[in-house]
XYZ file of C-alpha atoms in Angstrom:
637
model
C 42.018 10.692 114.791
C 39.097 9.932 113.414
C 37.003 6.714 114.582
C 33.784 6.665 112.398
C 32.342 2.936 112.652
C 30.536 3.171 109.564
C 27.701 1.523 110.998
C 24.397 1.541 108.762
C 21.744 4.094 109.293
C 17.924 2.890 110.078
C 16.697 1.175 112.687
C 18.424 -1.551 114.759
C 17.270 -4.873 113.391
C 17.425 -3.688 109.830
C 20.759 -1.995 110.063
C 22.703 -5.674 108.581
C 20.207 -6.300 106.021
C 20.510 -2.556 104.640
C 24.222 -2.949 104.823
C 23.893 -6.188 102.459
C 21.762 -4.372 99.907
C 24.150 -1.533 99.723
C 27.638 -3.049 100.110
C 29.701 -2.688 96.979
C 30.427 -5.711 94.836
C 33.451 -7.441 93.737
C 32.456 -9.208 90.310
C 33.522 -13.154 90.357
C 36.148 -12.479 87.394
C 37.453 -9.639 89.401
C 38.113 -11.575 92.468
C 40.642 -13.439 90.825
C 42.561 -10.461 90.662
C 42.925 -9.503 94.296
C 45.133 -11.036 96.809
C 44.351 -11.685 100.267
C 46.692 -12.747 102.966
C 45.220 -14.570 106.317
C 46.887 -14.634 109.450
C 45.626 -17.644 111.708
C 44.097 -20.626 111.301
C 41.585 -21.177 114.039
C 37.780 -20.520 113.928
C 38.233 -17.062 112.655
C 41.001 -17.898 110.259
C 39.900 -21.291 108.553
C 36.441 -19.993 108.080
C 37.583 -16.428 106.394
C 40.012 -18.166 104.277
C 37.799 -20.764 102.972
C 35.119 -18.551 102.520
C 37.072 -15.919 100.600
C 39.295 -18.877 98.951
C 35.694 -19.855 97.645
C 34.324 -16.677 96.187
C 37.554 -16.727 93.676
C 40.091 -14.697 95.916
C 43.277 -15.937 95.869
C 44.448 -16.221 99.453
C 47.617 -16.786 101.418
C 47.314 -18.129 104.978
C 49.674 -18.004 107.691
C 49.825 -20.185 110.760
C 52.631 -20.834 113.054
C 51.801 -24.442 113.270
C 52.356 -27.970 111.467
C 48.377 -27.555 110.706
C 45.526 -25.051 111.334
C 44.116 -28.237 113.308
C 46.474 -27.316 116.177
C 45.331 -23.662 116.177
C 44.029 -22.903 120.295
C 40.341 -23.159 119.246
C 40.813 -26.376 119.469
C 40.715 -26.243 123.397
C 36.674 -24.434 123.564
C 35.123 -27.095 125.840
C 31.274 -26.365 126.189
C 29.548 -24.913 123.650
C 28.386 -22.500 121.186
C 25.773 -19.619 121.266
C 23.064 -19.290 118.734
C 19.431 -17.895 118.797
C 17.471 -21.366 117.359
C 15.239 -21.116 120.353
C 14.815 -25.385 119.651
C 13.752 -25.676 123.300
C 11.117 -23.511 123.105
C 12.003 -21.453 126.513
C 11.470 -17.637 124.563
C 15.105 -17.452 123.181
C 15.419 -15.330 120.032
C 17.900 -12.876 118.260
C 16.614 -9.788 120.260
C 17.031 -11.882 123.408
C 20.713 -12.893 122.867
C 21.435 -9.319 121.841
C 20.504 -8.057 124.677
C 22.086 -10.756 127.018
C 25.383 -10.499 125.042
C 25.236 -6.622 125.507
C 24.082 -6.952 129.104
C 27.010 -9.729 129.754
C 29.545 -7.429 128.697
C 28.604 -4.773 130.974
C 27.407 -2.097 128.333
C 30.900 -1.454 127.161
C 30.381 -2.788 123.519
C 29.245 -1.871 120.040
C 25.564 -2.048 119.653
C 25.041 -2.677 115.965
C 27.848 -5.074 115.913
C 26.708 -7.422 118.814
C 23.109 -7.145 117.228
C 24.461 -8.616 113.920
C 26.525 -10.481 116.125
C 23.043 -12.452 117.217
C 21.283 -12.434 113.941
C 24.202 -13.904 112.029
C 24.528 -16.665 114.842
C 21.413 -18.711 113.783
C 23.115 -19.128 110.427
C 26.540 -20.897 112.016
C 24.640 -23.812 113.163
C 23.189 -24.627 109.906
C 26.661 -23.809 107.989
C 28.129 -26.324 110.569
C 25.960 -29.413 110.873
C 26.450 -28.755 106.678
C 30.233 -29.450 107.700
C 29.439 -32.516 109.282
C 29.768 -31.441 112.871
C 28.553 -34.008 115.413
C 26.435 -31.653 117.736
C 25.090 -33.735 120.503
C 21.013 -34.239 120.045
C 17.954 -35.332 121.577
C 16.029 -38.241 121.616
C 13.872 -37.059 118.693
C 16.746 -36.167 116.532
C 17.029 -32.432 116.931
C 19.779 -30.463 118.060
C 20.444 -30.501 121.750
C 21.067 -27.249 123.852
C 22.591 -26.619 127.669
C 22.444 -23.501 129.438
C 25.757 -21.516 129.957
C 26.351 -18.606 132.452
C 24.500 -15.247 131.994
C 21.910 -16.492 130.030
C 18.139 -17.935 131.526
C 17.463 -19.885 127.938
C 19.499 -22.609 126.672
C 21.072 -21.553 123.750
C 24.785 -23.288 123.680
C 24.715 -26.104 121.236
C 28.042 -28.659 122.042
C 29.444 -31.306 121.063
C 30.453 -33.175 124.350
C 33.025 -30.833 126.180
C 35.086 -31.004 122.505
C 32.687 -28.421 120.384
C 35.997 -26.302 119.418
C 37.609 -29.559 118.636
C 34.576 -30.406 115.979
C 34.238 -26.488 115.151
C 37.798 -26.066 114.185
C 37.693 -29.851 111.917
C 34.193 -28.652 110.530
C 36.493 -25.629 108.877
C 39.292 -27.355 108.233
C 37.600 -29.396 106.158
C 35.978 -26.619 104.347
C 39.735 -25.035 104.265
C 41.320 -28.024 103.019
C 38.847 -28.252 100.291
C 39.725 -24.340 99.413
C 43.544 -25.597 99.431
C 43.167 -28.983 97.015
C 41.143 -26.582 94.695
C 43.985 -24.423 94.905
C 42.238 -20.675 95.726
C 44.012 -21.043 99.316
C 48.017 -21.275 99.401
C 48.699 -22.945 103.165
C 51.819 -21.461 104.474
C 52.527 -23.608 108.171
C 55.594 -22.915 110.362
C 55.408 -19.283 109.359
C 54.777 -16.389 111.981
C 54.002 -12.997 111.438
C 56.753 -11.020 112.620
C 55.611 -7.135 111.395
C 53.072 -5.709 109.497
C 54.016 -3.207 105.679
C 52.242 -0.279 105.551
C 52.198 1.456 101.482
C 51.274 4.836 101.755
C 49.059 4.163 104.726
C 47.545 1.405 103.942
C 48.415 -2.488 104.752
C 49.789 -3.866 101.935
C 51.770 -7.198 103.434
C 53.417 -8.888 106.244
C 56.916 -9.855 107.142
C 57.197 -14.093 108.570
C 60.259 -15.801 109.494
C 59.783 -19.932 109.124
C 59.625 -21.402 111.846
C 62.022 -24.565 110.430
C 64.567 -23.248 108.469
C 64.510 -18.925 109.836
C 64.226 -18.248 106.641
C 62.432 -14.073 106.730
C 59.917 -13.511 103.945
C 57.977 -10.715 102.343
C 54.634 -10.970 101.316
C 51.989 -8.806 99.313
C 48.527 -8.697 99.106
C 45.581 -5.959 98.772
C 44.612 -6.245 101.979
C 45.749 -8.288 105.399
C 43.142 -10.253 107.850
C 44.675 -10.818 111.280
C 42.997 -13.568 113.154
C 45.498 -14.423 115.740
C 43.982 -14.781 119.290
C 44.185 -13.246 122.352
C 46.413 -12.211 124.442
C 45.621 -13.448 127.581
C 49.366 -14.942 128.124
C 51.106 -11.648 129.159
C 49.927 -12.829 132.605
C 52.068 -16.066 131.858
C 49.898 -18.286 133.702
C 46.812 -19.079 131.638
C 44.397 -21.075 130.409
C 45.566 -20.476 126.097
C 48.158 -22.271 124.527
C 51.253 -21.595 125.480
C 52.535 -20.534 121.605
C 49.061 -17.675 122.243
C 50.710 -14.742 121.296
C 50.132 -10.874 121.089
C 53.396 -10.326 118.284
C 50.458 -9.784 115.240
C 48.469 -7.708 116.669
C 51.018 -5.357 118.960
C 53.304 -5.159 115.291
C 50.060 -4.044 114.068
C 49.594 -1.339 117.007
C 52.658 -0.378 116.373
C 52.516 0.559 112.765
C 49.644 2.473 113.387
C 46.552 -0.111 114.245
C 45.056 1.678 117.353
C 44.378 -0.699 120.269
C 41.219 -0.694 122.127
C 39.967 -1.435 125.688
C 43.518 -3.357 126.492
C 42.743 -3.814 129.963
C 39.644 -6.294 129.743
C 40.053 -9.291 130.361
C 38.109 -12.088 131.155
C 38.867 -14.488 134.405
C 37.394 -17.862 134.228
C 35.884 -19.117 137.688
C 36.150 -22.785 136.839
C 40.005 -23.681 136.326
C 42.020 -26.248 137.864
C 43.911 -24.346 140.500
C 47.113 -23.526 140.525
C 49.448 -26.714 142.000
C 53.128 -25.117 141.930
C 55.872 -22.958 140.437
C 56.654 -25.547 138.084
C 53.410 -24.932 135.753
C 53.497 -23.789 132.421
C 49.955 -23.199 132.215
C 46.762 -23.813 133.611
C 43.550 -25.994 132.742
C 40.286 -24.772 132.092
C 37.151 -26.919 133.163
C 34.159 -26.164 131.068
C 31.281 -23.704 132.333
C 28.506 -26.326 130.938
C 29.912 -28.198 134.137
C 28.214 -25.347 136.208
C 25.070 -26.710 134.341
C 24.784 -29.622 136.740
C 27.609 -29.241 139.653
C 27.149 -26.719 142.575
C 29.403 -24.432 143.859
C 30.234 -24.173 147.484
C 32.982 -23.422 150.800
C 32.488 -24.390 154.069
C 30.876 -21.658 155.974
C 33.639 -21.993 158.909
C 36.917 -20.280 158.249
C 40.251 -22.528 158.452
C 37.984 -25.755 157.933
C 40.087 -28.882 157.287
C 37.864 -31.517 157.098
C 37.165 -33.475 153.976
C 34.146 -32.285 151.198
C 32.109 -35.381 152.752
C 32.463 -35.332 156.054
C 31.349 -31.824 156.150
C 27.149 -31.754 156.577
C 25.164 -29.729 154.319
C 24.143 -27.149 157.548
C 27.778 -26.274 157.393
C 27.813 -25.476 153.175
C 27.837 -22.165 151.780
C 26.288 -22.803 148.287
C 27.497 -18.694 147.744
C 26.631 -18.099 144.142
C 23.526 -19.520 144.875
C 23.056 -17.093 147.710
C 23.607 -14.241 146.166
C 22.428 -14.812 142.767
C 19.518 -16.302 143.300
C 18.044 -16.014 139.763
C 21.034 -17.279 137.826
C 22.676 -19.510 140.818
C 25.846 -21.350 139.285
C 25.424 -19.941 136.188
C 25.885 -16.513 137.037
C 28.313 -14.745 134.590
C 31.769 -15.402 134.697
C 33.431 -12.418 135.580
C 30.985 -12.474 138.298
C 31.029 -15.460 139.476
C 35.054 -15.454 139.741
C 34.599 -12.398 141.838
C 32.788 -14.440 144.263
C 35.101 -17.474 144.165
C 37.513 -14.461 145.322
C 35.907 -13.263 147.828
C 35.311 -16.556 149.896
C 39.120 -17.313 149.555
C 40.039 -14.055 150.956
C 37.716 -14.697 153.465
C 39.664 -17.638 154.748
C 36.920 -20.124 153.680
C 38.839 -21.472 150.025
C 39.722 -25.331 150.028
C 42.898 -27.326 149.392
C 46.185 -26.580 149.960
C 46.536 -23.320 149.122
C 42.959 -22.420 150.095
C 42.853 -20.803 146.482
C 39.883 -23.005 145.766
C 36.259 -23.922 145.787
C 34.015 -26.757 145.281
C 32.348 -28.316 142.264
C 30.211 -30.964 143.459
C 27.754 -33.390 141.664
C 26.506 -35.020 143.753
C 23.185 -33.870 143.603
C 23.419 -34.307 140.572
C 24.539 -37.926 140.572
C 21.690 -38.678 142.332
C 18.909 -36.783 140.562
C 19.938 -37.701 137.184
C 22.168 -41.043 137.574
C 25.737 -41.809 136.970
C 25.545 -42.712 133.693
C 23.990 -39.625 132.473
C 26.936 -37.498 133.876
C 29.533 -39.651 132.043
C 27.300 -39.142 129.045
C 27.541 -35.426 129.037
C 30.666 -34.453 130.934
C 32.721 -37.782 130.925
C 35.920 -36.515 129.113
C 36.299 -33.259 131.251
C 36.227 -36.021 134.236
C 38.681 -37.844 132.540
C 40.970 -34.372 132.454
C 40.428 -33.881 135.651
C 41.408 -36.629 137.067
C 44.577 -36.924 134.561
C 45.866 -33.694 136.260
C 44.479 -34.333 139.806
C 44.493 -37.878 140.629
C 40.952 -37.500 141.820
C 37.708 -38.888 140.876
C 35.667 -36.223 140.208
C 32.529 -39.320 140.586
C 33.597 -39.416 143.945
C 34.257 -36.216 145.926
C 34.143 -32.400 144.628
C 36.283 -30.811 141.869
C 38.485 -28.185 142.959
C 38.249 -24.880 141.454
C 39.236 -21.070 140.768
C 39.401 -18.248 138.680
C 42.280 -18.150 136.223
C 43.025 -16.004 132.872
C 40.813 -17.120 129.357
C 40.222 -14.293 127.366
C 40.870 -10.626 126.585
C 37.838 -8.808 125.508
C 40.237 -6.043 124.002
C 42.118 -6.245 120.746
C 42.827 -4.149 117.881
C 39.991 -1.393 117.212
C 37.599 -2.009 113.924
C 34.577 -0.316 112.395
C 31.321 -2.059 111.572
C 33.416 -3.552 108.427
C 35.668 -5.355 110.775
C 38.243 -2.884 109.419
C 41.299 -1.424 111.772
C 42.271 2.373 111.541
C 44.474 1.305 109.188
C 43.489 0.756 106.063
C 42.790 -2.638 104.427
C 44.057 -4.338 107.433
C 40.821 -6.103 108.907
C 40.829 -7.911 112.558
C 38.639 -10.722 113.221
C 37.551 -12.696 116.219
C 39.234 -12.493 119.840
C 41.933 -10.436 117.890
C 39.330 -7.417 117.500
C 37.678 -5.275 120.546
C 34.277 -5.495 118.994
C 31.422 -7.771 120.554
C 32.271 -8.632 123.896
C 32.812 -5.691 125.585
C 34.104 -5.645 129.401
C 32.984 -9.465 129.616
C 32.106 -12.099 127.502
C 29.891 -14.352 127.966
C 30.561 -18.468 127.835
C 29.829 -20.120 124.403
C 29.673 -16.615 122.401
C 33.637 -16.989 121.074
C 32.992 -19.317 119.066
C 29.668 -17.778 117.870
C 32.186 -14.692 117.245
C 34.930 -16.055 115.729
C 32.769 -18.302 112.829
C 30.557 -15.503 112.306
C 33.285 -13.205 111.588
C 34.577 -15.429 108.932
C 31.673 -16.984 107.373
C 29.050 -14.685 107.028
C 30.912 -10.800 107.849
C 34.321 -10.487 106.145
C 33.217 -12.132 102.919
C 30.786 -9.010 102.782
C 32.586 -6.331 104.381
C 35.981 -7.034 102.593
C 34.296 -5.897 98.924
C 33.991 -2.344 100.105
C 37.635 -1.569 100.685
C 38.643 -3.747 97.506
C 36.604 -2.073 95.355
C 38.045 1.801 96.416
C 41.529 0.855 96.500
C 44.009 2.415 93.728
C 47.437 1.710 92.751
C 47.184 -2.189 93.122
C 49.322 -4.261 95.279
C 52.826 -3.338 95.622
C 56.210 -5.509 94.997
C 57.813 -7.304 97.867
C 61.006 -5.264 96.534
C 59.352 -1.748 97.419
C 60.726 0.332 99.793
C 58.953 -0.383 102.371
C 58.640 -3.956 102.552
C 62.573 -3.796 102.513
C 62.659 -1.055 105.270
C 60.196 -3.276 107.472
C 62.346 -6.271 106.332
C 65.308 -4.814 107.699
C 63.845 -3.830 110.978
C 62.879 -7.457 111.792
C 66.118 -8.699 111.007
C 67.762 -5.564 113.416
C 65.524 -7.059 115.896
C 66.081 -10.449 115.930
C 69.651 -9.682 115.496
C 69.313 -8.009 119.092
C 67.874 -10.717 120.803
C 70.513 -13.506 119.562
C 73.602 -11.096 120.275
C 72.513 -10.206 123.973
C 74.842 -12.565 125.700
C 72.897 -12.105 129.610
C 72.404 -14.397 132.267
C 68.505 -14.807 132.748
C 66.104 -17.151 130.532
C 63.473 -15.794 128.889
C 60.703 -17.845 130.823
C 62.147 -16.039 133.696
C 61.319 -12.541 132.798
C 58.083 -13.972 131.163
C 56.942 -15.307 135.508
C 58.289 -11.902 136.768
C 56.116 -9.553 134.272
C 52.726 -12.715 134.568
C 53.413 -11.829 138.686
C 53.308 -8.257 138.087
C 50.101 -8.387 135.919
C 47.930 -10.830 138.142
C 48.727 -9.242 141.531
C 48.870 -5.474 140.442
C 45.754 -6.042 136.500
C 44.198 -9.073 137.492
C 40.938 -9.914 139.606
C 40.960 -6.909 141.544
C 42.750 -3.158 140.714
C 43.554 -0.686 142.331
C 45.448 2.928 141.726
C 48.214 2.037 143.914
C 48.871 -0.900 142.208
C 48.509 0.178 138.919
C 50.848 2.779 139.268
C 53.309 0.679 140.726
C 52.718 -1.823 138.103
C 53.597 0.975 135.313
C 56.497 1.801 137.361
C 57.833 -2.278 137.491
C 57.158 -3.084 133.815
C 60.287 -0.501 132.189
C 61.975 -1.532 134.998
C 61.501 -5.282 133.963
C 61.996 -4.419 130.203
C 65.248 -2.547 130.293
C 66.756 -5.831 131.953
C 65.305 -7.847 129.333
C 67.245 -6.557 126.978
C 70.016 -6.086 128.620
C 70.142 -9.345 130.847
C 68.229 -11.925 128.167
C 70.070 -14.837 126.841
C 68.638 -16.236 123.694
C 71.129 -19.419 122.501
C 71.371 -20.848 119.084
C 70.928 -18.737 115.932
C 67.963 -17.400 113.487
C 68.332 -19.928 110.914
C 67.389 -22.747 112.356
C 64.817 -24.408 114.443
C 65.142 -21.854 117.616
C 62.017 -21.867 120.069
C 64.000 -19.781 122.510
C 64.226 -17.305 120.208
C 60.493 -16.923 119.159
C 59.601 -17.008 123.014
C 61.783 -13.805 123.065
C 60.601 -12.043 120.300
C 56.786 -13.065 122.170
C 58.094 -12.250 125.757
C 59.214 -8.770 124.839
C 55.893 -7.933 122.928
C 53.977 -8.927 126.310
C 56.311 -6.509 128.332
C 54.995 -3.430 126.141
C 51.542 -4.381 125.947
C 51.463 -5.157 129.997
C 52.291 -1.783 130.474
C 49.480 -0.366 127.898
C 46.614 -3.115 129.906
C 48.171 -1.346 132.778
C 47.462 2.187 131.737
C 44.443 1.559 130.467
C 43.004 -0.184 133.457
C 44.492 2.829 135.654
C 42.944 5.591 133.214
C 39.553 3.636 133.126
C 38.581 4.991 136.732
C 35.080 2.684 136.959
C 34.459 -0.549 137.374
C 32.714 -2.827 134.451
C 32.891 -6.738 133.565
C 36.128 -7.929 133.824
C 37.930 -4.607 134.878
C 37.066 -4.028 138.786
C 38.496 -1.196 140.009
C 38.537 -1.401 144.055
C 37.825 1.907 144.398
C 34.687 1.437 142.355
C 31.792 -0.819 143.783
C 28.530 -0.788 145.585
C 28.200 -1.292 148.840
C 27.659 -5.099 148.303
C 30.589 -5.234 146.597
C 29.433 -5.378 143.094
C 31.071 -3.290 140.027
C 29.910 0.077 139.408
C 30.042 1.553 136.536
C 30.426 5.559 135.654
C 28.542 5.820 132.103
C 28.540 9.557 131.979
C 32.312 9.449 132.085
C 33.152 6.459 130.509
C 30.367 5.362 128.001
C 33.635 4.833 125.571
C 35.762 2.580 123.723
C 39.239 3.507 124.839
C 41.712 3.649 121.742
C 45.341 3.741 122.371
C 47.858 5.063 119.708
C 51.328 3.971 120.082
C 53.296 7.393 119.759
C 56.507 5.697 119.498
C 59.552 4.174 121.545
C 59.860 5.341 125.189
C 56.789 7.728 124.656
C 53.623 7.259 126.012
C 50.744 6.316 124.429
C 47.801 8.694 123.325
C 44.229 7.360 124.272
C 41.147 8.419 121.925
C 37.750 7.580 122.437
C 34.549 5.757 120.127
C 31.709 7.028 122.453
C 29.115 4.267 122.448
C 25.432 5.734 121.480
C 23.173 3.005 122.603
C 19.600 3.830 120.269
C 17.841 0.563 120.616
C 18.570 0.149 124.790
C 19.464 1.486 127.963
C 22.485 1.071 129.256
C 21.321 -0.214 133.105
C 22.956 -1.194 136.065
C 23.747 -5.556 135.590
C 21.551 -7.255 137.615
C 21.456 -11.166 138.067
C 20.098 -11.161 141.367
């Protein structure tokens, strides 16, 4: 299979702007002719709907929810990442280039994180357009905050609710697109499959949410901008309606599926309290901005954050990254918040935790100051905890955020499969093996502002044959599969809830793919996961029927998706013999216990093709050719 990019020719920096001088066309009166359907609302999704809804396409957009305002964007806390340099500390686009590629461990595209960067100075403008209140200094510019990996401050925010403002900043612009009428809002519909017309993706199957009704729809070409998938380990910081079904019906009608197994652990969650959770709660990284991290140095100590003297702190990420202290990356950081635990030396309970303490802070900078920038995270904090976060240390530790993986795409944000384009976390493409804080949301609005509204031209203007009827053959072959499926699921009469299967396969995943990996484990993982599967559909009980409000039965449809793409994370992280970012094999590290990577062997993109049922996958490879850097070992020491 063949996995050309098509990324420009010429140097580096120039490689966007040549793209945009030689990108085909669509003329404004011939816009109105093609049809594009959207999948997702959030960052991604608004902001490529309303931006092709406003060149003259006519678009159809697809969101599971009441309202794109409840899409899981909504939850980004801290910030966003853009090269303004306002602060005048040396920041520019080369600069967050080079930390993005850096952050995610060399295991990304170069041309595409470079645009990546250049686009991101454009967002802010597009965005204080939209009327989004970014918080600002005294003088009236734009304030910035540092955020982990980074030695500039580049993350603009609005409080610790930037995704909040983000996500209403293109809503509005969506909203706009839909009272014009160029955008056709279709809520309470999910994407059950993907049509493919003579190879190419010509439509999508939903069922409504509401009423169960199943529905075909056409288009000229389909833009997925679902998510991650971060929930197979069932515990999590996403949503829990965050879903994989779009992208894995995608993978399995051909979209290959790319670097599966990264995935990023946040070091600064609320830890977890009992058995009884449905998810978990992320604290913002711009808290590591002003709190310090720390255990007791003793092992087994008991004794209360304040009675225990400073001579008796380990400050650890300040130890051992000297240069980037708290705000050392996250995948490294949560390594570290790991290590101490296992140690014997984590707090609370469970002694799965650390400290967050700001206190010094406090008293450099003043109570009131604190509130300013971080009260409503303190307010979450102690709405979950019943502490006062004021008063004595958070608690903290690593928990799932993000998957760096997704569906594979070329420099046109196109999939394998043709006219089928993949935007945001949904894609593989800018993160690599870890991303950095504050750059999702760069990602996901520069994907739909200022990429697919260019990229999207060049596939419209080659197509032939125009868009199919929802009667064709295979819209009513894929239509019929769904139903077969869903079918299934409601006719299984077995004993065990879905949410039970969903714990057993998030237990397999975090103790066998989570922090740490191993062979063993792997392998024993791949071995549990069929196991687990094959009882799901024999043992699952789904209640109620499909044509009616059923949440059981979309959990189930979810749930089984997870328990095939657990076992593709799984091979992937077991074939990936190296250790980069997020994916830390045990076998692979220095001798102070940092990742090491192999680039001779795996300078790659891994890209899994499902083969079909019961077979296993077949894993190709995009070698990455890195012209403008080095690839060199990560250092933030």
């Amino acid at each position: 299979m063949n996995f050309d990019a098509k990324i420009p020719s010429g140097p580096l920096p120039q490689k966007w702007d040549r793209y945009l001088t030689e990108a085909k066309l669509v003329s404004p009166n011939n816009k109105r002719k093609y049809e594009l359907i959207v999948v997702g609302a959030g960052l991604a999704g608004a902001s490529a709907a309303a931006s092709l809804g406003e060149l003259g396409y006519k678009v159809k957009c697809f969101v599971f929810h009441d309202s794109p305002r409840r899409a899981h964007s909504i939850a980004a806390q801290g910030g966003i990442n853009a090269a303004k340099n306002y602060q005048n500390d040396g920041d520019s686009v080369e600069r967050l280039f080079y930390d993005t590629i850096k952050g995610g461990d060399f295991r990304s595209r170069e041309a595409n994180v470079y645009r990546l960067a250049q686009v991101s100075v454009k967002i802010i403008d597009q965005c204080v357009a939209q009327g989004v209140p970014f918080a600002r200094e005294y003088g009236g510019l734009l304030a910035n905050r540092s955020f982990g990996g980074a030695q500039v401050a580049r993350t603009f925010y609005a409080r610790g609710q930037t995704g909040q403002q983000l996500l209403l900043g293109a809503y509005s612009a969506l909203s706009r697109q839909v009272g014009l009428g160029t955008v056709a809002m279709h809520t309470y519909e999910e994407m059950l499959d993907l049509v493919v017309v003579d190879g190419h993706a010509k439509g999508i199957i939903t069922r409504n949410l509401v009423s169960g009704e199943i529905a075909c729809h056409a288009a000229d070409a389909v833009i997925l901008a679902t998510g991650g998938y971060g929930n197979v380990f069932n515990l999590s910081t996403y949503a829990r309606g965050s879903n994989a079904t779009a992208i894995w019906r995608a993978y399995r009608r051909g979209a290959c599926f790319s670097n599966p197994c990264f995935t990023q652990i946040h070091p600064t969650c609320i830890p977890v309290s009992g058995d009884y959770q449905s998810k978990l709660t992320l604290m913002s990284e711009s808290l590591r901005n002003d709190g310090r991290i720390w255990v007791p140095k003793n092992v087994g100590e008991k004794r209360a954050p304040g009675d225990i003297p400073e001579s008796e702190r380990d400050y650890y990420l300040e130890r051992m990254y000297p240069s980037y202290g708290n705000l050392a990356p996250r995948d490294i950081s949560s390594r570290a918040a790991k290590r101490v635990c296992d140690e014997g030396r984590g707090v609370g309970e469970s002694g799965l935790g650390v400290y967050l303490d700001f206190s010094d802070a406090i008293n450099r900078l003043g109570l009131d100051t604190i509130r300013e920038r971080y009260g409503n995270l303190f307010d979450i904090y102690k709405e979950i905890t019943d502490e006062n976060a004021y008063e004595v240390p958070m608690r903290i530790f690593p928990a799932v955020h993000y998957t760096m993986g997704g569906l594979w795409v070329d420099y046109n944000l196109m999939s394998n499969v043709p006219g089928l384009f993949v935007l945001g976390e949904a894609n593989f493409s800018d993160h690599g093996a870890n991303r950095l804080g504050a750059s999702a949301l760069m990602q996901g609005l520069a994907d739909g502002y200022f990429v697919i509204p260019y990229t999207i031209g060049n596939y419209l203007t080659g197509i032939k044959g125009g868009r199919p009827a929802v009667d064709h053959a295979d819209f009513r072959r894929t239509e019929e599969e769904v139903r077969a499926r869903l079918k299934r699921l409601l006719e299984n009469k077995g004993k065990r809830t879905v949410q039970s299967f969903h714990k057993e396969l998030g237990k397999i995943m975090w103790d066998h793919c989570g922090m740490g990996r191993n062979e063993e484990g792997l392998k024993k993982a791949i071995e549990l996961i069929p196991q687990l599967r094959a009882e799901f559909w024999e043992n699952v009980t789904v209640p109620g029927s499909g044509e009616e409000l059923n949440q059981s039965l979309e959990r189930a449809g979810r749930v089984a998706d997870f328990l095939e793409l657990g076992e593709l994370m799984c091979r992937d992280a077991l074939d990936r013999r190296e250790s980069c970012g997020g994916h830390f094999r045990e076998e692979f590290q220095t001798e102070d216990g940092e990742a090491l990577r192999n680039d001779e062997d795996y300078g790659f993109v891994s890209c899994w093709e499902h083969q079909g049922d019961d077979k296993a996958p077949v894993r190709h490879r995009e070698p990455l050719d890195y012209e403008h850097i080095q690839m060199a070992v990560r250092n933030y020491k």
